[in-house]
Structure formats: structure tokens, C-alpha cells
Amino acid sequence: MAKYPFSEIEPKWQKYWDERKTFKASEDPSFSKDKRRYVLDMFPYPSGAGLHVGHPLGYIATDIYCRYLRMNGYNVLHPMGFDSFGLPAENYAIQTGTHPAKTTRENIVRFKKQISILGLSYDWGREISTCESDYYKWTQWIFIQLFNKGLAYESEAPINWCPSCKTGLANEEVKDGECDRCHTKVTRKRIRQWILKITAYADRLLADLDGLDWPEAVKAMQRNWIGRSEGAQVSFRVDGMDEAIEVFTTRPDTLFGATYMVIAPEHPLVKKLSTSGQKEAVDAYVDKAAKKSDLERTDLAKDKTGVFTGSYAINPVNGAKVPVWISDYVLISYGTGAIMAVPAHDERDWAFAKAFKLPIIQVVAREGSPEARLGACGDPEECFAEEGIAVNSGNWNGTPTADFKAGITKWLEERGQGKLAVNYKLRDWLFSRQRYWGEPIPLVHCPSCGTVPVPEADLPLTLPEVTSYEPSGTGESPLAKIEHWVNTSCPVCGGPGKRETNTMPQWAGSCWYYLRYMDPTNAKAFVDRAKVDYWMPVDLYVGGAEHAVLHLLYARFWHKVLFDLGLVNSVEPFQRLINQGMMLGEDSQKMSKSRGNVVNPDDIVREFGADAMRVYEMFMGPLEVSKPWSTAGILGSSRFLERLWAMSEKPLVDDEPSGELLKLLHKTIRKVDGDTSTLNFNTAISAMMVLSAEANKLDALPRELWSALVRMAAPYAPHLGEELWFKLGNTESVSKAPWPAFDPALCIDDEVTVVVQINGKLRADFRAAKDAGKEELERTARAMPKIQDYLNGKVVAKIIIVPGKLVNFVVH
RNA sequence: GCCGGCAUGGUGAAAUGGCAUACACGGCAGACUCAAAAUCUGCUGUCCGCAAGGACGUGUGGGUUCAAGUCCCACUGCCGGCACCA
């Protein structure tokens, strides 16, 4: 038997789908809301590097699912587009002078070609590309909505700076003190930046995670990243000054143990608190801290450093005078930038107090300890950071931590010296980049009107042509040098103004692309609300886990803002999320050029066909887990498809399949149906393999069985599916055919194997009618000679009988 | 250190608390063939045994249960994330 001619079949059907727009989606009102599905892939950055077999994994999965849904009568929105602003094209432009738009468009063509040979059922009529001005016009428009809502602000605080990418980075883009993209050590730099106030949505970004059908790991990562912590804000009066230091603490119950305070080197009170004697030392320390990178301030510098200001603060609970220190272990960006230090109950304060010989007073004792009963103790030998019972705390002695926290917070509040407070680890989003290839931020700086947005009628504010793409590295983008572009008139007063020269980060375009797919050519609005109501929210979103906090957090933030503006219908954009696992190389290592273990999908398609590659990638194991590629392994999937092809050459008969085979058919439909709907594609394929192997034993195929098998296989191997469907005499795409139905009555076996156990160990089995009663099963089991041997001379203490399954004799 | 996940044959893996290893790769044997490829059939967890059969077996150690890969407790290893966040 010759190999089935996939190299002819596959292009033929791709052309057929393309010409007939088989997968075009429209807002057809005849589909009820519950018969509509929006299935989305994370869109790619069209890199010039080309794909490896792991890249299309998620695309194949969603494609199978969409084809399955269509056959089950759903109206499916399944679009694809390109995240096309980004540094690689810009860096290539710097090297070669080629305009990034040109490189990007070429890469998109290449990318589309490479994925289109896989037979993916996208509605390409909805394709979008974030770097095209008819798209980014609306990215700019949304930015203006954020600006007008007060959610965008300028700042000059020190930021994360990547010296290699020559741009500022958001917190989320820094990993282990390195730039997430290029792994260069991040430094601190003070330049003017645009920041988005994502922290204003921290509580909702956290709370709304609960209702999402997302992997626990991703939800946990976002919860961690948002990092909500509850405590108290406490005010410490500065001795001899009309000033107070505000601190945030999660342990107000340890206030009696606060023996000193620490403010960050950037704290606004640094100058005022420094006494003349300490001024020189303070200035030197602050200067040194400013030069340290975040990495030096954290990972590398576990040894505590600091300097005394010379000033003292008054502890509100006991009036004690405590010294105020400056140290870079306190971060200006968290809480109030100042802490009360309780060395006995905080590891960091403990290390600092030891280093500078500051007093340590224990105020919490382990529950049940002698100290807890006594309410007092001597100098502690180690730091105790857990909860317990208050000691050395005046009237509060004996109070458990939780009660103490609540009580002291109320006590402080009554005296106007504190209140309940919630803090988030999440920082505002550093949103501007000092680079060329991004959306220009549509703002004009006017000397008399301030910063004003570009009027909607003037959007898109397009990128000007430049002669050099090179970033200046000084914190100005290449746009700053284009005078005719920078110099403009103020949209409010008409006077001279200057354009904002920062551009947006790559995340901007991906924050709302899923909305534009619904209405990709709308020139009047970013999306028509009626279309949003038709499709949103996204029912299934599939993509890589690397976006767990970055893209997924940013997009959720923008979506909530759009919701608040009444522009979208849901508080969350992506109801269900699945992270496809990584495809490793044959050596079980991450697939990468440098390791030389990259497998190219073009080669696989040429040798085995796209259908075989699709089926194999889904057959390998669960979608979510990482697994190594095996070119030898694809043979099994290839053989399965070849068997289907060979079976299609057999004559068809109109008789019903024989009893056992009919049951197998219906059980297979039930299995494949269930597993496909839950994306358990590997076990669905396995079930089809079993059915095809059984049916292949016949010389002539029952038409009903064959038709069902072809339709079940079609979402998985769509080209072969169409070919076999037409070979069956059909004249319309199998994607328009109904998914086969199963008869539950035919899924039940008349006779089942019942196993017999002695003390839980399997000793024998027998066949019995499926509905045989307990008495009958026990009688049959007891009658077996082998079982009689085991029971002989033993006392049967108990018999467990599960009808249709087993008989277990418990003996001794 | 904290948070999340994973651990089953030579390999990818399957298994509503009820026959561990379905399906596939690889391997072995056979059929077909002058021969090979392709295809088809059978066998393939480990150990003992000529066999019948038996013992052991899902990272480790405990536990719950008539029965545990599955539930509970403690641990080990690997992967991912966070990490001076008060």
C-alpha cells in the first residue's frame, strides 16, 4: 500500500477552504448566546527566526476544538493576528537601515505561510497587526481614555533601566535583576517616564481572579505579584519637630518591641531629620544608595548597611524615644518608605540591630511557653517571627497576636495615631519606552496648557520617518531628534507645543487585540459595542505560561478600565485560560538554536504531512504538560492516518455493524466526544485508533461506522477528513457536517468481567451479565475451584460485592 | 526561605478509590517476499520457575480503607515563579 498522498490532498483542501471562506465568522443572530464561542490563541510576534514544532502546539489544539464546536452547531470566532511592534525588528533596522515596518511585514508573510500549511481554520478576514496605523490609532485612543481618567501620569522617580535595550523597563520585565528580554543587568536611572496607575485596580485585579477558570499556578502567580497585605499604618511623632513618620506594619501587635525606625534613603524626610552632626554621613550614604542597582540593593547585599539621622521618634504606645536610621533595606516604593523596626520579631530588623548594636526587646512569646505565662522575658537569643502571646507589652500582656492586632489598631485609631491599612506589592506600570518602534504616546506638552492629548480626529499619530533608529541612551527616543515632528501646536490653545517623544511598550497592542478581532476594520470606533455583546468574553484562551503576569495582568487592567467606561460588557476578558506545555527537543532540553535540537515543522510536514504532525502533537500527551519531541514517535500517528486512507479503499456496505462493533462504535463516539470537548485529545485519538484497528479487520465497512469515524477524525486530521468525507459521496465540507451522536444504551456491555479478590488481592475473574445481582455474583465466585482453595479452612469475615466490578472476600 | 506544579515500563503516556501500564514508539519473534521496504500477527514491568503458578511493583517512609497511582501526614528529587515587600 502506497503512502496516502498527503502532499496533494493538503494543499488542495487548504485552497478549497480559502476560496470558499469556509471559516469566515459573522455575527449571525440566529445563534443563541450559548451557541457562540470565542476561541483565541495568543498572537505571535513574527520573529525572523522561523518556527519550531513547539510553536504551533496551542494553535493545533484550539483548531481541533473549533472544528469540533462548529460540527456541534456553534458559531465560532477564531481569529489570528500579529503582535508586531517590538525590539528585534528595530534592532535589525539599526544594523541594516531597513525600516522595521518592512522587516515586520516580510516576517508576517513568512510566518503566515509557515502556519498555513498546518490547515488551521482561522477567519483570516479578521487578521490584525498592531504596528499598522489603523490598528494603533485605537491603541492611542485607549491611552487617551486612560489619560483622561487620571490613570496615566508623568514621573521622574528612579526606574529600572536596561543599558543594552537602552530603555526603561516595567517591574514585571525585570527577572533576577536582569532584563527579561536580553538578560543584561538592570541599572537604576532617573528619567522622565509615563506611568499607568495599575495599582488603582489592584484590589479588583486580585478579587476577580476567583471567578476565572484559569490554571491555579497562573492565578497564584498573579496573587503573589499583586501581593496584598493587611496591617496598620502607624504615625510616629518626631521628637522636637512638627513632623511625623508614617509606617506600615503587618504586626502592630509588636509595637512595644519597636526599638528604632528606618526610613528609605529616598524618603522625603531624610534632609529634615539629619542633624548637623550626622549630615555628612547621611549625604554620603544616600549618594551611595542612589548609585546601587536594585540587584545590589537586594540579592547581593544581605549585609545590612545604614546610618543614624541623629533624630528620634516617639513610640505612640509607650512614649519611648527611638532613634531614626536610614537604610536601603527599606524600599521607598513599598508602603510609606519607612518602617518601625522590631528586631526581636523580624529577621531583617534583627540582622540590622545586631550589625549596629541596637536594643532588642522581645514582645511575643510562643504560646504555652513559660515566658508567655509570665508576660516577660530576658534578651532573646534568636528572632521569633511567628505569632504567639504578647509579653513586655504593658496591659496587653497575654493577648494572642490576632486579638492584639485588632485591639491596638482600634486603640491607635481612637487617638488619631494609626488606622487599618492595606498595601500591595504591585507597582504602577512604567509605560513609556525610549525607542522608535512603538506607538507614539499621543500627548502634546504645551507651556501654557500643560500636557494635553492629541484630539481624536488627529489620530492616528503616526511614526515619522527617521534617518537613525539608534536610541540615544540618554532617556530620549529617536523621535526627539525629528524636529518637524516634535514641534507642533497645542490642540487647546494653538500655541507652540512639543510632542511627547516616548513610545509605548510592546504590551500596549496586546492589551486589547482580542477586542479588535471582532470588528477589525471599524474606522469609527475601536470596536462596535454590539459585536462585543455578541462574542465577549473570550471563552477559551490558549498560550504560553511566560505571560502569566505580564500580558495577562496588563490586559486584565485595560479591560477593567474599558468596562468602567462602559465600552465592554464583562469585567474580565478571558474566562478560561490554558497554558500549553513546552515542546522540548529530542534530548529533553529546551528547544533552541544554540542547543542544535530544533525541529522544523516544514520538514515534518514535508515528510509526514500536516495531519500526521497535528495528530502526533496532540497524541503525545496532555496539552498542558511539557514533553520531548520524537520524530520516531510520529510514525504511530502517521500509520494511523495511513490505515484510515487504506480503509477508505474498502467497499462500503449499508448493513448495521455487528453487535460488538456497534457497541464499540458508540462507546468510541462517547469517548471522543467527551475527550474532545475537554481538550483531552490524546485519549480521544487513542480511542479512534482502537476503533479503526477493529473495523479494519472487516473486508467491507459498514457505512454508518465509517462515516462516524471520518467525522470524528476530521477535526484532528482535517485535510484527510475532507478527502474521506467527499469520497463518501458528500459534496460539502465536513466542517459543515454534524458531529456523530451516540446512543447511551449502546454504550453498555451486556456482559462484564467481574474480578474475585481474597483480602484485596486479585485471584480470579469470571464473566457475568452486567446486571447480575450480589447473591448471584457471590455464588459464582464461591463456586470457582481456585477460590474454594483460598477459602478452605478460613473464616470469611466480610464480603464486599460491587456489581459489575468485583467480589472481595475478607478472610482470616 | 515562600508560593505553585510534577514524579507510573526501555520511551511518550493511560487509569469516576475497584483487573496498574490502555494507545503509541522502540525491541523480540513470526507471516508475506528471491531479498528488502511497507504491511499484517503475536510477545514485551521486574524477579523466581521447565511449566502450572507465585512473589514484588506507580519517587521515599508512615496512615486511612475490604481495596490506594488515586485520599491524609511527613519527606526526597526535579521544574516554574517570587524573594530585604515590613
PDB file of C-alpha atoms in Angstrom, chain A residues 559-750:
ATOM      1  CA  HIS A 559     -10.183  45.587  30.107  1.00  0.00           C
ATOM      2  CA  LYS A 560     -11.413  46.739  33.523  1.00  0.00           C
ATOM      3  CA  VAL A 561     -10.811  50.351  32.566  1.00  0.00           C
ATOM      4  CA  LEU A 562     -12.783  49.823  29.353  1.00  0.00           C
ATOM      5  CA  PHE A 563     -15.504  48.177  31.410  1.00  0.00           C
ATOM      6  CA  ASP A 564     -15.659  51.163  33.747  1.00  0.00           C
ATOM      7  CA  LEU A 565     -16.008  53.389  30.686  1.00  0.00           C
ATOM      8  CA  GLY A 566     -18.979  51.268  29.587  1.00  0.00           C
ATOM      9  CA  LEU A 567     -17.204  50.126  26.447  1.00  0.00           C
ATOM     10  CA  VAL A 568     -17.164  46.376  27.085  1.00  0.00           C
ATOM     11  CA  ASN A 569     -19.666  44.016  28.652  1.00  0.00           C
ATOM     12  CA  SER A 570     -17.532  41.929  31.029  1.00  0.00           C
ATOM     13  CA  VAL A 571     -15.219  42.680  33.936  1.00  0.00           C
ATOM     14  CA  GLU A 572     -12.755  40.071  32.748  1.00  0.00           C
ATOM     15  CA  PRO A 573     -11.580  39.462  29.179  1.00  0.00           C
ATOM     16  CA  PHE A 574     -10.541  35.790  29.292  1.00  0.00           C
ATOM     17  CA  GLN A 575     -12.905  33.431  31.067  1.00  0.00           C
ATOM     18  CA  ARG A 576     -10.887  30.260  30.599  1.00  0.00           C
ATOM     19  CA  LEU A 577      -7.140  30.008  30.154  1.00  0.00           C
ATOM     20  CA  ILE A 578      -4.918  27.080  29.279  1.00  0.00           C
ATOM     21  CA  ASN A 579      -1.144  27.149  29.106  1.00  0.00           C
ATOM     22  CA  GLN A 580       0.133  24.660  26.602  1.00  0.00           C
ATOM     23  CA  GLY A 581       3.218  22.793  27.772  1.00  0.00           C
ATOM     24  CA  MET A 582       6.613  23.285  26.301  1.00  0.00           C
ATOM     25  CA  MET A 583       7.748  21.128  23.420  1.00  0.00           C
ATOM     26  CA  LEU A 584      11.242  20.014  24.337  1.00  0.00           C
ATOM     27  CA  GLY A 585      13.872  18.760  21.933  1.00  0.00           C
ATOM     28  CA  GLU A 586      14.509  15.038  21.429  1.00  0.00           C
ATOM     29  CA  ASP A 587      17.161  15.379  24.134  1.00  0.00           C
ATOM     30  CA  SER A 588      14.505  16.588  26.631  1.00  0.00           C
ATOM     31  CA  GLN A 589      16.195  20.001  26.698  1.00  0.00           C
ATOM     32  CA  LYS A 590      14.536  23.242  25.797  1.00  0.00           C
ATOM     33  CA  MET A 591      14.382  23.557  22.012  1.00  0.00           C
ATOM     34  CA  SER A 592      16.819  26.228  20.917  1.00  0.00           C
ATOM     35  CA  LYS A 593      19.127  27.057  18.071  1.00  0.00           C
ATOM     36  CA  SER A 594      22.148  27.143  20.347  1.00  0.00           C
ATOM     37  CA  ARG A 595      21.481  23.576  21.507  1.00  0.00           C
ATOM     38  CA  GLY A 596      21.021  22.481  17.914  1.00  0.00           C
ATOM     39  CA  ASN A 597      17.910  20.464  18.788  1.00  0.00           C
ATOM     40  CA  VAL A 598      15.358  22.471  16.839  1.00  0.00           C
ATOM     41  CA  VAL A 599      12.861  20.514  14.750  1.00  0.00           C
ATOM     42  CA  ASN A 600      11.355  22.488  11.887  1.00  0.00           C
ATOM     43  CA  PRO A 601       7.649  21.929  11.168  1.00  0.00           C
ATOM     44  CA  ASP A 602       8.206  22.412   7.434  1.00  0.00           C
ATOM     45  CA  ASP A 603      10.439  19.338   7.383  1.00  0.00           C
ATOM     46  CA  ILE A 604       7.936  17.287   9.354  1.00  0.00           C
ATOM     47  CA  VAL A 605       5.048  18.339   7.114  1.00  0.00           C
ATOM     48  CA  ARG A 606       7.069  17.504   4.016  1.00  0.00           C
ATOM     49  CA  GLU A 607       7.902  14.040   5.280  1.00  0.00           C
ATOM     50  CA  PHE A 608       4.739  13.034   7.138  1.00  0.00           C
ATOM     51  CA  GLY A 609       2.094  15.601   6.225  1.00  0.00           C
ATOM     52  CA  ALA A 610       0.433  18.292   8.302  1.00  0.00           C
ATOM     53  CA  ASP A 611      -2.307  15.958   9.510  1.00  0.00           C
ATOM     54  CA  ALA A 612       0.235  13.500  10.894  1.00  0.00           C
ATOM     55  CA  MET A 613       2.047  16.291  12.676  1.00  0.00           C
ATOM     56  CA  ARG A 614      -1.217  17.626  14.120  1.00  0.00           C
ATOM     57  CA  VAL A 615      -2.329  14.210  15.322  1.00  0.00           C
ATOM     58  CA  TYR A 616       1.084  13.397  16.742  1.00  0.00           C
ATOM     59  CA  GLU A 617       1.429  16.646  18.675  1.00  0.00           C
ATOM     60  CA  MET A 618      -1.965  16.041  20.251  1.00  0.00           C
ATOM     61  CA  PHE A 619      -1.334  12.332  20.821  1.00  0.00           C
ATOM     62  CA  MET A 620       1.937  12.859  22.714  1.00  0.00           C
ATOM     63  CA  GLY A 621       0.241  13.635  25.988  1.00  0.00           C
ATOM     64  CA  PRO A 622      -1.876  16.218  27.768  1.00  0.00           C
ATOM     65  CA  LEU A 623      -1.815  19.680  26.223  1.00  0.00           C
ATOM     66  CA  GLU A 624      -0.658  21.345  29.439  1.00  0.00           C
ATOM     67  CA  VAL A 625       2.465  19.304  30.133  1.00  0.00           C
ATOM     68  CA  SER A 626       5.930  19.676  28.655  1.00  0.00           C
ATOM     69  CA  LYS A 627       7.140  16.725  26.641  1.00  0.00           C
ATOM     70  CA  PRO A 628      10.041  15.902  24.359  1.00  0.00           C
ATOM     71  CA  TRP A 629       9.551  15.690  20.615  1.00  0.00           C
ATOM     72  CA  SER A 630      10.276  12.377  18.957  1.00  0.00           C
ATOM     73  CA  THR A 631      10.479  12.157  15.204  1.00  0.00           C
ATOM     74  CA  ALA A 632      10.357   8.357  15.544  1.00  0.00           C
ATOM     75  CA  GLY A 633       7.193   8.706  17.580  1.00  0.00           C
ATOM     76  CA  ILE A 634       5.292  10.469  14.840  1.00  0.00           C
ATOM     77  CA  LEU A 635       5.280   7.170  12.916  1.00  0.00           C
ATOM     78  CA  GLY A 636       2.449   5.867  15.074  1.00  0.00           C
ATOM     79  CA  SER A 637       0.227   8.799  14.139  1.00  0.00           C
ATOM     80  CA  SER A 638       1.287   8.593  10.535  1.00  0.00           C
ATOM     81  CA  ARG A 639       0.413   4.880  10.427  1.00  0.00           C
ATOM     82  CA  PHE A 640      -2.983   5.599  11.922  1.00  0.00           C
ATOM     83  CA  LEU A 641      -3.780   8.072   9.133  1.00  0.00           C
ATOM     84  CA  GLU A 642      -2.456   5.701   6.514  1.00  0.00           C
ATOM     85  CA  ARG A 643      -4.697   2.988   7.895  1.00  0.00           C
ATOM     86  CA  LEU A 644      -7.691   5.324   7.549  1.00  0.00           C
ATOM     87  CA  TRP A 645      -6.667   6.035   3.971  1.00  0.00           C
ATOM     88  CA  ALA A 646      -6.304   2.311   3.244  1.00  0.00           C
ATOM     89  CA  MET A 647      -9.697   1.632   4.847  1.00  0.00           C
ATOM     90  CA  SER A 648     -11.308   4.178   2.544  1.00  0.00           C
ATOM     91  CA  GLU A 649     -10.413   1.910  -0.387  1.00  0.00           C
ATOM     92  CA  LYS A 650     -12.557  -0.871   1.036  1.00  0.00           C
ATOM     93  CA  PRO A 651     -16.101  -1.394  -0.198  1.00  0.00           C
ATOM     94  CA  LEU A 652     -18.933   0.024   1.893  1.00  0.00           C
ATOM     95  CA  VAL A 653     -21.997  -1.878   2.981  1.00  0.00           C
ATOM     96  CA  ASP A 654     -25.252  -0.433   4.255  1.00  0.00           C
ATOM     97  CA  ASP A 655     -25.770  -3.091   6.949  1.00  0.00           C
ATOM     98  CA  GLU A 656     -25.523  -2.127  10.572  1.00  0.00           C
ATOM     99  CA  PRO A 657     -22.238  -3.204  12.186  1.00  0.00           C
ATOM    100  CA  SER A 658     -22.422  -6.432  14.176  1.00  0.00           C
ATOM    101  CA  GLY A 659     -23.326  -6.241  17.869  1.00  0.00           C
ATOM    102  CA  GLU A 660     -19.883  -5.896  19.449  1.00  0.00           C
ATOM    103  CA  LEU A 661     -18.597  -3.495  16.810  1.00  0.00           C
ATOM    104  CA  LEU A 662     -21.714  -1.340  17.046  1.00  0.00           C
ATOM    105  CA  LYS A 663     -21.156  -1.085  20.787  1.00  0.00           C
ATOM    106  CA  LEU A 664     -17.533  -0.223  20.256  1.00  0.00           C
ATOM    107  CA  LEU A 665     -18.575   2.468  17.774  1.00  0.00           C
ATOM    108  CA  HIS A 666     -20.952   4.099  20.225  1.00  0.00           C
ATOM    109  CA  LYS A 667     -18.510   3.846  23.101  1.00  0.00           C
ATOM    110  CA  THR A 668     -15.859   5.408  20.895  1.00  0.00           C
ATOM    111  CA  ILE A 669     -18.122   8.284  19.895  1.00  0.00           C
ATOM    112  CA  ARG A 670     -18.903   8.906  23.549  1.00  0.00           C
ATOM    113  CA  LYS A 671     -15.212   8.851  24.457  1.00  0.00           C
ATOM    114  CA  VAL A 672     -14.032  11.007  21.555  1.00  0.00           C
ATOM    115  CA  ASP A 673     -16.880  13.455  22.086  1.00  0.00           C
ATOM    116  CA  GLY A 674     -16.171  13.836  25.784  1.00  0.00           C
ATOM    117  CA  ASP A 675     -12.410  13.999  25.428  1.00  0.00           C
ATOM    118  CA  THR A 676     -12.502  16.497  22.563  1.00  0.00           C
ATOM    119  CA  SER A 677     -14.852  18.802  24.443  1.00  0.00           C
ATOM    120  CA  THR A 678     -12.476  18.782  27.426  1.00  0.00           C
ATOM    121  CA  LEU A 679      -9.349  19.086  25.257  1.00  0.00           C
ATOM    122  CA  ASN A 680      -8.092  15.614  26.261  1.00  0.00           C
ATOM    123  CA  PHE A 681      -7.053  14.999  22.708  1.00  0.00           C
ATOM    124  CA  ASN A 682      -4.511  12.258  23.430  1.00  0.00           C
ATOM    125  CA  THR A 683      -7.066   9.816  24.784  1.00  0.00           C
ATOM    126  CA  ALA A 684      -9.567  10.699  22.061  1.00  0.00           C
ATOM    127  CA  ILE A 685      -7.009   9.786  19.402  1.00  0.00           C
ATOM    128  CA  SER A 686      -6.234   6.569  21.238  1.00  0.00           C
ATOM    129  CA  ALA A 687      -9.923   5.630  21.168  1.00  0.00           C
ATOM    130  CA  MET A 688     -10.118   6.275  17.417  1.00  0.00           C
ATOM    131  CA  MET A 689      -7.045   4.093  16.910  1.00  0.00           C
ATOM    132  CA  VAL A 690      -8.753   1.234  18.726  1.00  0.00           C
ATOM    133  CA  LEU A 691     -11.938   1.572  16.688  1.00  0.00           C
ATOM    134  CA  SER A 692     -10.084   1.780  13.400  1.00  0.00           C
ATOM    135  CA  ALA A 693      -7.993  -1.285  14.216  1.00  0.00           C
ATOM    136  CA  GLU A 694     -11.148  -3.282  14.972  1.00  0.00           C
ATOM    137  CA  ALA A 695     -13.072  -2.061  11.941  1.00  0.00           C
ATOM    138  CA  ASN A 696     -10.093  -2.675   9.688  1.00  0.00           C
ATOM    139  CA  LYS A 697     -10.489  -6.414  10.315  1.00  0.00           C
ATOM    140  CA  LEU A 698     -13.613  -6.328   8.133  1.00  0.00           C
ATOM    141  CA  ASP A 699     -13.423  -6.710   4.390  1.00  0.00           C
ATOM    142  CA  ALA A 700     -16.260  -4.274   3.846  1.00  0.00           C
ATOM    143  CA  LEU A 701     -17.028  -1.309   6.087  1.00  0.00           C
ATOM    144  CA  PRO A 702     -20.497  -0.549   7.404  1.00  0.00           C
ATOM    145  CA  ARG A 703     -21.264   2.919   6.041  1.00  0.00           C
ATOM    146  CA  GLU A 704     -22.630   4.216   9.351  1.00  0.00           C
ATOM    147  CA  LEU A 705     -19.461   3.280  11.202  1.00  0.00           C
ATOM    148  CA  TRP A 706     -17.115   4.635   8.594  1.00  0.00           C
ATOM    149  CA  SER A 707     -18.988   7.905   8.246  1.00  0.00           C
ATOM    150  CA  ALA A 708     -18.851   8.443  12.003  1.00  0.00           C
ATOM    151  CA  LEU A 709     -15.155   7.630  12.192  1.00  0.00           C
ATOM    152  CA  VAL A 710     -14.356  10.035   9.342  1.00  0.00           C
ATOM    153  CA  ARG A 711     -16.278  12.836  11.048  1.00  0.00           C
ATOM    154  CA  MET A 712     -14.585  12.194  14.410  1.00  0.00           C
ATOM    155  CA  ALA A 713     -11.159  12.220  12.810  1.00  0.00           C
ATOM    156  CA  ALA A 714     -11.871  15.336  10.737  1.00  0.00           C
ATOM    157  CA  PRO A 715     -11.069  17.991  13.401  1.00  0.00           C
ATOM    158  CA  TYR A 716      -7.797  16.230  14.113  1.00  0.00           C
ATOM    159  CA  ALA A 717      -6.744  15.486  10.526  1.00  0.00           C
ATOM    160  CA  PRO A 718      -8.845  17.998   8.612  1.00  0.00           C
ATOM    161  CA  HIS A 719      -7.353  17.510   5.156  1.00  0.00           C
ATOM    162  CA  LEU A 720      -7.705  13.742   5.245  1.00  0.00           C
ATOM    163  CA  GLY A 721     -11.108  14.245   6.848  1.00  0.00           C
ATOM    164  CA  GLU A 722     -12.366  16.304   3.909  1.00  0.00           C
ATOM    165  CA  GLU A 723     -10.893  13.865   1.400  1.00  0.00           C
ATOM    166  CA  LEU A 724     -12.553  10.855   3.000  1.00  0.00           C
ATOM    167  CA  TRP A 725     -15.810  12.737   3.536  1.00  0.00           C
ATOM    168  CA  PHE A 726     -16.042  13.621  -0.153  1.00  0.00           C
ATOM    169  CA  LYS A 727     -15.015  10.091  -1.056  1.00  0.00           C
ATOM    170  CA  LEU A 728     -18.121   9.020   0.872  1.00  0.00           C
ATOM    171  CA  GLY A 729     -20.171  10.934  -1.669  1.00  0.00           C
ATOM    172  CA  ASN A 730     -20.642  14.176   0.266  1.00  0.00           C
ATOM    173  CA  THR A 731     -20.358  17.456  -1.572  1.00  0.00           C
ATOM    174  CA  GLU A 732     -19.968  19.930   1.262  1.00  0.00           C
ATOM    175  CA  SER A 733     -17.088  20.442   3.702  1.00  0.00           C
ATOM    176  CA  VAL A 734     -17.034  18.003   6.589  1.00  0.00           C
ATOM    177  CA  SER A 735     -16.795  21.038   8.863  1.00  0.00           C
ATOM    178  CA  LYS A 736     -20.461  21.654   7.994  1.00  0.00           C
ATOM    179  CA  ALA A 737     -21.394  18.054   8.777  1.00  0.00           C
ATOM    180  CA  PRO A 738     -22.968  17.147  12.098  1.00  0.00           C
ATOM    181  CA  TRP A 739     -20.771  15.594  14.759  1.00  0.00           C
ATOM    182  CA  PRO A 740     -21.744  11.923  15.200  1.00  0.00           C
ATOM    183  CA  ALA A 741     -24.143  11.123  18.035  1.00  0.00           C
ATOM    184  CA  PHE A 742     -24.008   8.127  20.318  1.00  0.00           C
ATOM    185  CA  ASP A 743     -26.777   6.028  21.821  1.00  0.00           C
ATOM    186  CA  PRO A 744     -26.135   5.658  25.579  1.00  0.00           C
ATOM    187  CA  ALA A 745     -27.949   2.320  25.550  1.00  0.00           C
ATOM    188  CA  LEU A 746     -25.400   1.006  23.082  1.00  0.00           C
ATOM    189  CA  CYS A 747     -22.502   2.069  25.295  1.00  0.00           C
ATOM    190  CA  ILE A 748     -23.309  -0.512  27.933  1.00  0.00           C
ATOM    191  CA  ASP A 749     -21.900  -4.027  27.740  1.00  0.00           C
ATOM    192  CA  ASP A 750     -24.298  -6.920  28.338  1.00  0.00           C
TER     193      ASP A 750
END
